PDB file of C-alpha atoms in Angstrom:
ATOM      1  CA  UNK A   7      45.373  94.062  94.181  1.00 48.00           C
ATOM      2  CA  UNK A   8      47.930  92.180  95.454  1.00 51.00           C
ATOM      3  CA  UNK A   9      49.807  91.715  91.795  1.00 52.00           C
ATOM      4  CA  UNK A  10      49.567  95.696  91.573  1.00 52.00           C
ATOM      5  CA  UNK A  11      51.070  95.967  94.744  1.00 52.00           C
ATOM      6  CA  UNK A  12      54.013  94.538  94.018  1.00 52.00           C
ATOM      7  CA  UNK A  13      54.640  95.368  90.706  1.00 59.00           C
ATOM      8  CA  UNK A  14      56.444  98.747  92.585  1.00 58.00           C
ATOM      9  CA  UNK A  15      58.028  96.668  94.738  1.00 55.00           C
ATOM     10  CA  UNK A  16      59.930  94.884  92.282  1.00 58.00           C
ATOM     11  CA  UNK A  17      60.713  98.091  90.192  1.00 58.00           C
ATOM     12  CA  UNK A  18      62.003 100.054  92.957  1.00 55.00           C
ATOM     13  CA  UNK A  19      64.378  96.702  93.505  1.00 61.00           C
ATOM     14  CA  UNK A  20      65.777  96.941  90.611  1.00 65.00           C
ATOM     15  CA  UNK A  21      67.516 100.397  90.930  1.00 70.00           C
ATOM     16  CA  UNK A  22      68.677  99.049  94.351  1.00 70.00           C
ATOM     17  CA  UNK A  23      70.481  95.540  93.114  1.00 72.00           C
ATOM     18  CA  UNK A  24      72.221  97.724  89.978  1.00 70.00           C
ATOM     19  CA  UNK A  25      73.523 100.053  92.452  1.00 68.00           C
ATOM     20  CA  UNK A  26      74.787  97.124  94.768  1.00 74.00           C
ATOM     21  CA  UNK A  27      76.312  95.496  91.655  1.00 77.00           C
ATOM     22  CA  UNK A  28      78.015  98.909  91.109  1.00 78.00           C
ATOM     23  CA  UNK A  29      79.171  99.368  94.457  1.00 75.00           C
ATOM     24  CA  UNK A  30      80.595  95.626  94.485  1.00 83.00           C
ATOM     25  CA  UNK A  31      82.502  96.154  91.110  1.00 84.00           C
ATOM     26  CA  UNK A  32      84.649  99.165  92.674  1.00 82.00           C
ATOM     27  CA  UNK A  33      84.995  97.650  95.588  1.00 85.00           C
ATOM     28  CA  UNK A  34      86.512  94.526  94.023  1.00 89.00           C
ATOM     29  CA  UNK A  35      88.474  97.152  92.058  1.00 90.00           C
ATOM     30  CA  UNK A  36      89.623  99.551  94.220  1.00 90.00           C
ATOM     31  CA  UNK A  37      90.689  96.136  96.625  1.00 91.00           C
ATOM     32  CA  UNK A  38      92.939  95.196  93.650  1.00 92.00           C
ATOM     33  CA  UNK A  39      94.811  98.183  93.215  1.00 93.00           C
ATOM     34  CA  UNK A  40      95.065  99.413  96.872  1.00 93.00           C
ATOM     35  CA  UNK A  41      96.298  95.496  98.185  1.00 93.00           C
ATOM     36  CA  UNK A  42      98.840  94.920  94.581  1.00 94.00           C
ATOM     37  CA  UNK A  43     100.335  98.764  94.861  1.00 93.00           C
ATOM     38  CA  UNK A  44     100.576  97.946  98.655  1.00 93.00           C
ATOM     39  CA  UNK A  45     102.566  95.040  98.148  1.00 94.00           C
ATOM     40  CA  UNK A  46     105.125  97.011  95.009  1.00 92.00           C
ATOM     41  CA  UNK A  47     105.528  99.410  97.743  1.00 92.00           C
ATOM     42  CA  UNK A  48     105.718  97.990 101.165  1.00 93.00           C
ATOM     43  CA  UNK A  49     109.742  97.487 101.317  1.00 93.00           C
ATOM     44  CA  UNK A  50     110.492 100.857 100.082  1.00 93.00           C
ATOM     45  CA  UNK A  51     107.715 102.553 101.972  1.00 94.00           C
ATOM     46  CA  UNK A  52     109.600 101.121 105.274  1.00 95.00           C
ATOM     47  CA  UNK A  53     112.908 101.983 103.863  1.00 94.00           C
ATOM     48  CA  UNK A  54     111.920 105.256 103.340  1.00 95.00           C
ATOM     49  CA  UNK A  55     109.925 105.743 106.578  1.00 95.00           C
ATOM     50  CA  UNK A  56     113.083 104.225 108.799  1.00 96.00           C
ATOM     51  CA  UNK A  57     115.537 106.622 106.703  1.00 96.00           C
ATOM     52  CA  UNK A  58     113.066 109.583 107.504  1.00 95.00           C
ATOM     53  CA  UNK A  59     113.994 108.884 111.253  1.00 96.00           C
ATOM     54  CA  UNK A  60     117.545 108.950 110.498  1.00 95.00           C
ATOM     55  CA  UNK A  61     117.922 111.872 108.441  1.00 95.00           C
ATOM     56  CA  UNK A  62     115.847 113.564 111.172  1.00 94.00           C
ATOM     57  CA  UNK A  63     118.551 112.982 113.561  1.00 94.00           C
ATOM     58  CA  UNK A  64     121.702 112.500 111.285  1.00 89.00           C
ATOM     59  CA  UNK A  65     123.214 114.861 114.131  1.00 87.00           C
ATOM     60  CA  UNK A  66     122.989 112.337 117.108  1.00 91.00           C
ATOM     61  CA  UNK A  67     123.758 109.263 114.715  1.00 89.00           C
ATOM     62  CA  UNK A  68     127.903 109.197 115.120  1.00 88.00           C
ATOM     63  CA  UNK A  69     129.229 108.286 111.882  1.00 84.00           C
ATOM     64  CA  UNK A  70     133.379 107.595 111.753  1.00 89.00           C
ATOM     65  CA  UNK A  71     134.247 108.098 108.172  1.00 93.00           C
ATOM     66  CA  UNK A  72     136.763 105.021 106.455  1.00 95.00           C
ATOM     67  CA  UNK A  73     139.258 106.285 103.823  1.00 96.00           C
ATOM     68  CA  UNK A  74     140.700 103.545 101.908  1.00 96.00           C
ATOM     69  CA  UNK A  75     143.630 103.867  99.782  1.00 97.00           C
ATOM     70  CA  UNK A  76     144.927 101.971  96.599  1.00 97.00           C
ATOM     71  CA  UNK A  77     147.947 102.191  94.303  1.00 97.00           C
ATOM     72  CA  UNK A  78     148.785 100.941  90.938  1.00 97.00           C
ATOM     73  CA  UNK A  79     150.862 102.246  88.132  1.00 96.00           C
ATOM     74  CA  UNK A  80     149.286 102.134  84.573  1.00 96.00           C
ATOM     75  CA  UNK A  81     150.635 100.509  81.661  1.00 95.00           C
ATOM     76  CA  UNK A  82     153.247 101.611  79.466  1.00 95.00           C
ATOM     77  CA  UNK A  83     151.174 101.406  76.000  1.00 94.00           C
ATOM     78  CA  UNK A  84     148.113 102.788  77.762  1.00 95.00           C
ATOM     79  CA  UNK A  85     150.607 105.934  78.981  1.00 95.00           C
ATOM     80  CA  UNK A  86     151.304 106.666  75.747  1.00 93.00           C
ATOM     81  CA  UNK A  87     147.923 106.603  74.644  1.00 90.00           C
ATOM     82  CA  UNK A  88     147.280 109.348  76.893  1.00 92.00           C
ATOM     83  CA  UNK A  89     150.073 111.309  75.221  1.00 88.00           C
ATOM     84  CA  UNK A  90     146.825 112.229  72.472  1.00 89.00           C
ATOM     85  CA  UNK A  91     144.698 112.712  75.808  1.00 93.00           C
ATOM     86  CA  UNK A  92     143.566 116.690  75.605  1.00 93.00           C
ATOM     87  CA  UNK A  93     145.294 118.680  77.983  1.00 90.00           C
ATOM     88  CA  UNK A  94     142.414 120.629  79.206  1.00 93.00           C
ATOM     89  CA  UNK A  95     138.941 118.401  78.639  1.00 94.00           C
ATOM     90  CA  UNK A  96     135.878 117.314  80.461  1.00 96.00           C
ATOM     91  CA  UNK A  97     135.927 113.945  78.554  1.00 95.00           C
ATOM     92  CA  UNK A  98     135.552 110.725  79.936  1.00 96.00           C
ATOM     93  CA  UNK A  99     139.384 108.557  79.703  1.00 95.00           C
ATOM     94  CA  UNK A 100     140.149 106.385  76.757  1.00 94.00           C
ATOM     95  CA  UNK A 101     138.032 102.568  76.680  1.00 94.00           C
ATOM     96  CA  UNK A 102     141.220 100.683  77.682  1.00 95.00           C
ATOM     97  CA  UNK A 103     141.955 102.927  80.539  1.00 96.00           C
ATOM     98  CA  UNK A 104     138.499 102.830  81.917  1.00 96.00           C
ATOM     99  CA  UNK A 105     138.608  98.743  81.275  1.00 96.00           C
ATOM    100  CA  UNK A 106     142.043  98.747  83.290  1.00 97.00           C
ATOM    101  CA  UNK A 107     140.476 100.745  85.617  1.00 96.00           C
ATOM    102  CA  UNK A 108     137.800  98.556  86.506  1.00 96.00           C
ATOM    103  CA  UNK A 109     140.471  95.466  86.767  1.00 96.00           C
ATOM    104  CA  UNK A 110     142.801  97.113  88.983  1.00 96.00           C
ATOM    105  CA  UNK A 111     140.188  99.282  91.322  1.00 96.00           C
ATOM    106  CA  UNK A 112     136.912  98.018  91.030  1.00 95.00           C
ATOM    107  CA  UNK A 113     135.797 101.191  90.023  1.00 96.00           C
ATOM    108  CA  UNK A 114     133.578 102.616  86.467  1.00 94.00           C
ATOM    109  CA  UNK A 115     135.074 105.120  84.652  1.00 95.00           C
ATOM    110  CA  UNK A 116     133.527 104.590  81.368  1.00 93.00           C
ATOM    111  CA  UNK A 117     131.292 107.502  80.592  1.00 92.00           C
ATOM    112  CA  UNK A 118     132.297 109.352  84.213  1.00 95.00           C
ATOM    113  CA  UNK A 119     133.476 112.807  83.536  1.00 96.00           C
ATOM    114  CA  UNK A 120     137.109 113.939  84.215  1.00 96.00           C
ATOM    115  CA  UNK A 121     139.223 117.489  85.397  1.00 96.00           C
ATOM    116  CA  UNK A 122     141.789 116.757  83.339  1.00 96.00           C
ATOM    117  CA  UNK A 123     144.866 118.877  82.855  1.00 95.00           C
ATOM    118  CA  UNK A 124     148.726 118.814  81.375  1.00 93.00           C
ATOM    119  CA  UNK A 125     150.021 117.006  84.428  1.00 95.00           C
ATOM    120  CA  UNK A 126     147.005 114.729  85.437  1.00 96.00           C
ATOM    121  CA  UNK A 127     143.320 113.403  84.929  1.00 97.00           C
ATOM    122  CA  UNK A 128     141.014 113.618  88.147  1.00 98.00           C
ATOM    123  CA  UNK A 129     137.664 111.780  88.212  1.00 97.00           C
ATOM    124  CA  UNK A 130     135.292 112.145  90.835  1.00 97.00           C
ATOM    125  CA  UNK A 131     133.028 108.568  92.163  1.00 97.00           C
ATOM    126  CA  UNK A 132     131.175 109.744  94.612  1.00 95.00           C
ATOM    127  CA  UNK A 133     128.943 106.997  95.874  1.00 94.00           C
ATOM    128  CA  UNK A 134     125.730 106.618  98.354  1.00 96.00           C
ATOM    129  CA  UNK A 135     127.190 107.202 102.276  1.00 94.00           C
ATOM    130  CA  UNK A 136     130.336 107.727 100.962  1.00 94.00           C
ATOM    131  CA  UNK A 137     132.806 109.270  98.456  1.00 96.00           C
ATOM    132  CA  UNK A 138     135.143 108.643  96.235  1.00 97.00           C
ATOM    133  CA  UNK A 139     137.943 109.755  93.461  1.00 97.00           C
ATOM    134  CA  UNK A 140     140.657 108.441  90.924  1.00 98.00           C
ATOM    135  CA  UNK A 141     143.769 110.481  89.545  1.00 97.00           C
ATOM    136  CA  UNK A 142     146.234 109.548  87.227  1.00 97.00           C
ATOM    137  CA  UNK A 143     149.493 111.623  86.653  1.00 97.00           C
ATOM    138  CA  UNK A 144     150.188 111.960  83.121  1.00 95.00           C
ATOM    139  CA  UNK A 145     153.844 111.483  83.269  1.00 94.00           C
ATOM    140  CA  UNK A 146     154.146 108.446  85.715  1.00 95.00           C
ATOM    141  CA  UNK A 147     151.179 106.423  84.982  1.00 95.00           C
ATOM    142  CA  UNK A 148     150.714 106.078  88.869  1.00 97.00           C
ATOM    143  CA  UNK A 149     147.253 105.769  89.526  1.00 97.00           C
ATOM    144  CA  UNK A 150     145.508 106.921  93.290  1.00 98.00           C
ATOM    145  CA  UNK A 151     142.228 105.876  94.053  1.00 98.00           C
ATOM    146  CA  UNK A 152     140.844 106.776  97.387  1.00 98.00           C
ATOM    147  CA  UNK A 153     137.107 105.447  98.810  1.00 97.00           C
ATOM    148  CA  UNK A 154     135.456 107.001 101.992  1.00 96.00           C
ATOM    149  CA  UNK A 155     132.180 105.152 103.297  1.00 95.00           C
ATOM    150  CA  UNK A 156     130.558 106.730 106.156  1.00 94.00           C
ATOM    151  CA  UNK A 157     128.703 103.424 107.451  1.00 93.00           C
ATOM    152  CA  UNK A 158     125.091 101.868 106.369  1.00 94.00           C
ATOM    153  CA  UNK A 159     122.988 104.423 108.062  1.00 94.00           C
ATOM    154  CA  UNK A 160     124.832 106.858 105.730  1.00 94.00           C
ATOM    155  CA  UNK A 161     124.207 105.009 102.594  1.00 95.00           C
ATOM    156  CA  UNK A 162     120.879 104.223 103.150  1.00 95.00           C
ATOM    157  CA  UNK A 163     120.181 107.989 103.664  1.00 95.00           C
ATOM    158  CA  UNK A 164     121.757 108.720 100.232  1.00 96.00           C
ATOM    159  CA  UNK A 165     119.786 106.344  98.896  1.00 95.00           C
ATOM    160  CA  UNK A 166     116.368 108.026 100.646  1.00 95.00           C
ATOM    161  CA  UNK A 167     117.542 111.311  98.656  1.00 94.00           C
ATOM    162  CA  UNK A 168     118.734 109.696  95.655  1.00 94.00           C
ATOM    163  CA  UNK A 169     122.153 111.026  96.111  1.00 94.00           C
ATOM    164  CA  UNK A 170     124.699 109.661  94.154  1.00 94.00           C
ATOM    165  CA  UNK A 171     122.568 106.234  93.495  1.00 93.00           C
ATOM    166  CA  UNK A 172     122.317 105.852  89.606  1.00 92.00           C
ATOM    167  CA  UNK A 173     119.873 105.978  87.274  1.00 93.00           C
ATOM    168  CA  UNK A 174     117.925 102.844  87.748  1.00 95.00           C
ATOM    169  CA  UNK A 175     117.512 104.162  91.553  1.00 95.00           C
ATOM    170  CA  UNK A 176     116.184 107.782  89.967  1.00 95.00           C
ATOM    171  CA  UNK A 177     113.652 105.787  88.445  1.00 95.00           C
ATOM    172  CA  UNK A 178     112.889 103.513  91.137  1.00 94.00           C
ATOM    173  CA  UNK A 179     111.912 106.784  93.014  1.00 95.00           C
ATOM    174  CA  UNK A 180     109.368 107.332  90.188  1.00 95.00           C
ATOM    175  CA  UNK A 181     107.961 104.126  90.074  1.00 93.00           C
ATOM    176  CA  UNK A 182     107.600 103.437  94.180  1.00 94.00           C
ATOM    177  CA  UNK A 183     106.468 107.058  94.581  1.00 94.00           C
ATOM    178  CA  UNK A 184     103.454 106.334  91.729  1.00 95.00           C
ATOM    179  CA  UNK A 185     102.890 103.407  93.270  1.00 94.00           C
ATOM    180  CA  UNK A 186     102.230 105.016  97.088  1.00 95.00           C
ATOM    181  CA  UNK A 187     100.493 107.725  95.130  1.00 95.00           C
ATOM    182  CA  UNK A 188      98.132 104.785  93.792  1.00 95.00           C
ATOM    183  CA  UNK A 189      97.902 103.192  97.348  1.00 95.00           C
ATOM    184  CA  UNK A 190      96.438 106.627  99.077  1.00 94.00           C
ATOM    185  CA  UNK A 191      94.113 107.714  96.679  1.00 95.00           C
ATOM    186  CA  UNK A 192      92.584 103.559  96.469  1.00 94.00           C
ATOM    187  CA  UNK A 193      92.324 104.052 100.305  1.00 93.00           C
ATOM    188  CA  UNK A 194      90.908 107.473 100.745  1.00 93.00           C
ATOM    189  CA  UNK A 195      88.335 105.946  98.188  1.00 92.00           C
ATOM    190  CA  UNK A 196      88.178 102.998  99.937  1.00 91.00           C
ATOM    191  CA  UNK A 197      87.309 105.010 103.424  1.00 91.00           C
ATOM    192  CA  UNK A 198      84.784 106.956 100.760  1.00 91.00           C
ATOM    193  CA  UNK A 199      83.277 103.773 100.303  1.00 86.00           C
ATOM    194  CA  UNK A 200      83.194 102.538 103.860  1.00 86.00           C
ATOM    195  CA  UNK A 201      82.349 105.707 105.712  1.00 88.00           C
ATOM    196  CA  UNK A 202      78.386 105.720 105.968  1.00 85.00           C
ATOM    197  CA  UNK A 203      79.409 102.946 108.628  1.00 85.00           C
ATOM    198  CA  UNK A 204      81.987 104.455 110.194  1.00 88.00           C
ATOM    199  CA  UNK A 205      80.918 107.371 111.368  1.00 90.00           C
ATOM    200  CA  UNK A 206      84.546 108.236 112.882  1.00 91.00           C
ATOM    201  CA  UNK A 207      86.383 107.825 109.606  1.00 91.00           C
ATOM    202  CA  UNK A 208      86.230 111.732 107.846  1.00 93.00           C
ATOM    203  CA  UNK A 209      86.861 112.984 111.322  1.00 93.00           C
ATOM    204  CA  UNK A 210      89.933 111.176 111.371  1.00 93.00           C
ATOM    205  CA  UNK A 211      91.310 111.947 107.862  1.00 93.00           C
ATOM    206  CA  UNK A 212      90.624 115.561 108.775  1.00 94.00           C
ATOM    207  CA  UNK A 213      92.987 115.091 112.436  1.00 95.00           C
ATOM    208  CA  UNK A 214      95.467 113.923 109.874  1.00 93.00           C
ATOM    209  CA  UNK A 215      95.065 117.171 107.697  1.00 93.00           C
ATOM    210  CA  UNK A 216      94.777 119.490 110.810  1.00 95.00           C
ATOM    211  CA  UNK A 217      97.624 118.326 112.801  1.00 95.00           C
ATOM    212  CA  UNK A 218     100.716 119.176 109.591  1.00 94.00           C
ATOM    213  CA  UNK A 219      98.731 122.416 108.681  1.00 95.00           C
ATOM    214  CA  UNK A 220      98.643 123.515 112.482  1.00 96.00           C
ATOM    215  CA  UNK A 221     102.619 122.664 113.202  1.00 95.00           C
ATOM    216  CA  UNK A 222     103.322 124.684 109.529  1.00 94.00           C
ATOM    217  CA  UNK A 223     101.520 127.686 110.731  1.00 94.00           C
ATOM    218  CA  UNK A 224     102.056 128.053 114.232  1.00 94.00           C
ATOM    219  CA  UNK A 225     106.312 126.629 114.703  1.00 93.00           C
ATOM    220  CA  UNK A 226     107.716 127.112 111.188  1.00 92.00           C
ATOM    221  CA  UNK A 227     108.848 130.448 110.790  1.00 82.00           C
TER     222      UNK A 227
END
């Protein structure tokens, strides 16, 4: 009697242990990915979250724009290589130009787009928090670049909206965002996990659902 007893007893444990040793394996999983795309995230998550302030009250943030100035006459052989430059073209300036460019202003012109016409060649730089542009008179050689930087609260705004940043900053948008993406949906799975104990836990996540829905409906017209 007592063997036939707990012959059940063990069965019924075994359906038990294999779903402990499922539950264990995504939790160890779902640990991994929530704590590694935590930490790939972290920095720009508070970047972004302190430039979300900021943009929300660019209006009471004073920002005194700084216009720089800077001079320099090209070279004679480069001038006349411009002398084959189109007169009316989109095209980025000769190599050499760009290269002198680069030595005398600091600036990249390689690849950049130009308004060029008969009497000059205009290319825009606009930068993060800032802006920027470069003309050359076709006749002269004299060269004007100009720089305007609104401050660090500025740039790092730009940078929130990608404005002006590059293309390795367009795709480290992709990247962090994927990464958060991966952090929310390991936690709400996580909380998934974890709410039989805590009874408080879908009530929450649904306060954090209500409250944005409620604000959209009833003060955004």
């Amino acid at each position: 009697m007592t063997e036939t007893a707990a012959h059940p007893a063990k069965t019924a444990a075994k359906p038990k242990a294999a779903l402990n040793a499922k539950r264990s394996f995504w939790l160890k999983q779902l640990h991994s990915w929530h704590w590694i795309s935590a930490a790939v995230s972290l920095v720009g998550m508070i970047l972004f979250a302190i430039t979300g302030i900021t943009l929300n009250h660019a209006a009471q943030i004073p920002a005194e724009p700084v216009v720089r100035e800077a001079t320099a006459t090209l070279p004679a052989p480069l001038l006349a290589r411009l002398a084959d430059f189109p007169e009316d073209t989109t095209d980025p300036v000769p190599a050499p130009v760009a290269r002198w460019a680069a030595e005398a202003f600091k600036v990249q012109l390689e690849g950049r787009a130009t308004e060029t016409t008969a009497d000059e060649i205009y290319v825009a730089l606009p930068t993060p928090g800032g802006d920027g542009w470069l003309t050359i008179d076709r006749s002269t050689g004299e060269a004007l670049h100009e720089k305007t930087t609104r401050g660090w609260v500025a740039y790092l705004n730009d940078l929130h909206k990608g404005r002006n940043a590059g293309v390795v900053w367009y795709w480290f948008i992709d990247v962090f965002a994927v990464a958060c993406v991966v952090f929310s949906v390991t936690g709400l799975a996580l909380l998934w996990l974890h709410a039989r104990g805590r009874p408080s836990t879908w009530p929450i996540v649904a306060l954090g659902l209500l409250i944005p829905v409620v604000i959209a409906l009833l003060f955004i017209h």
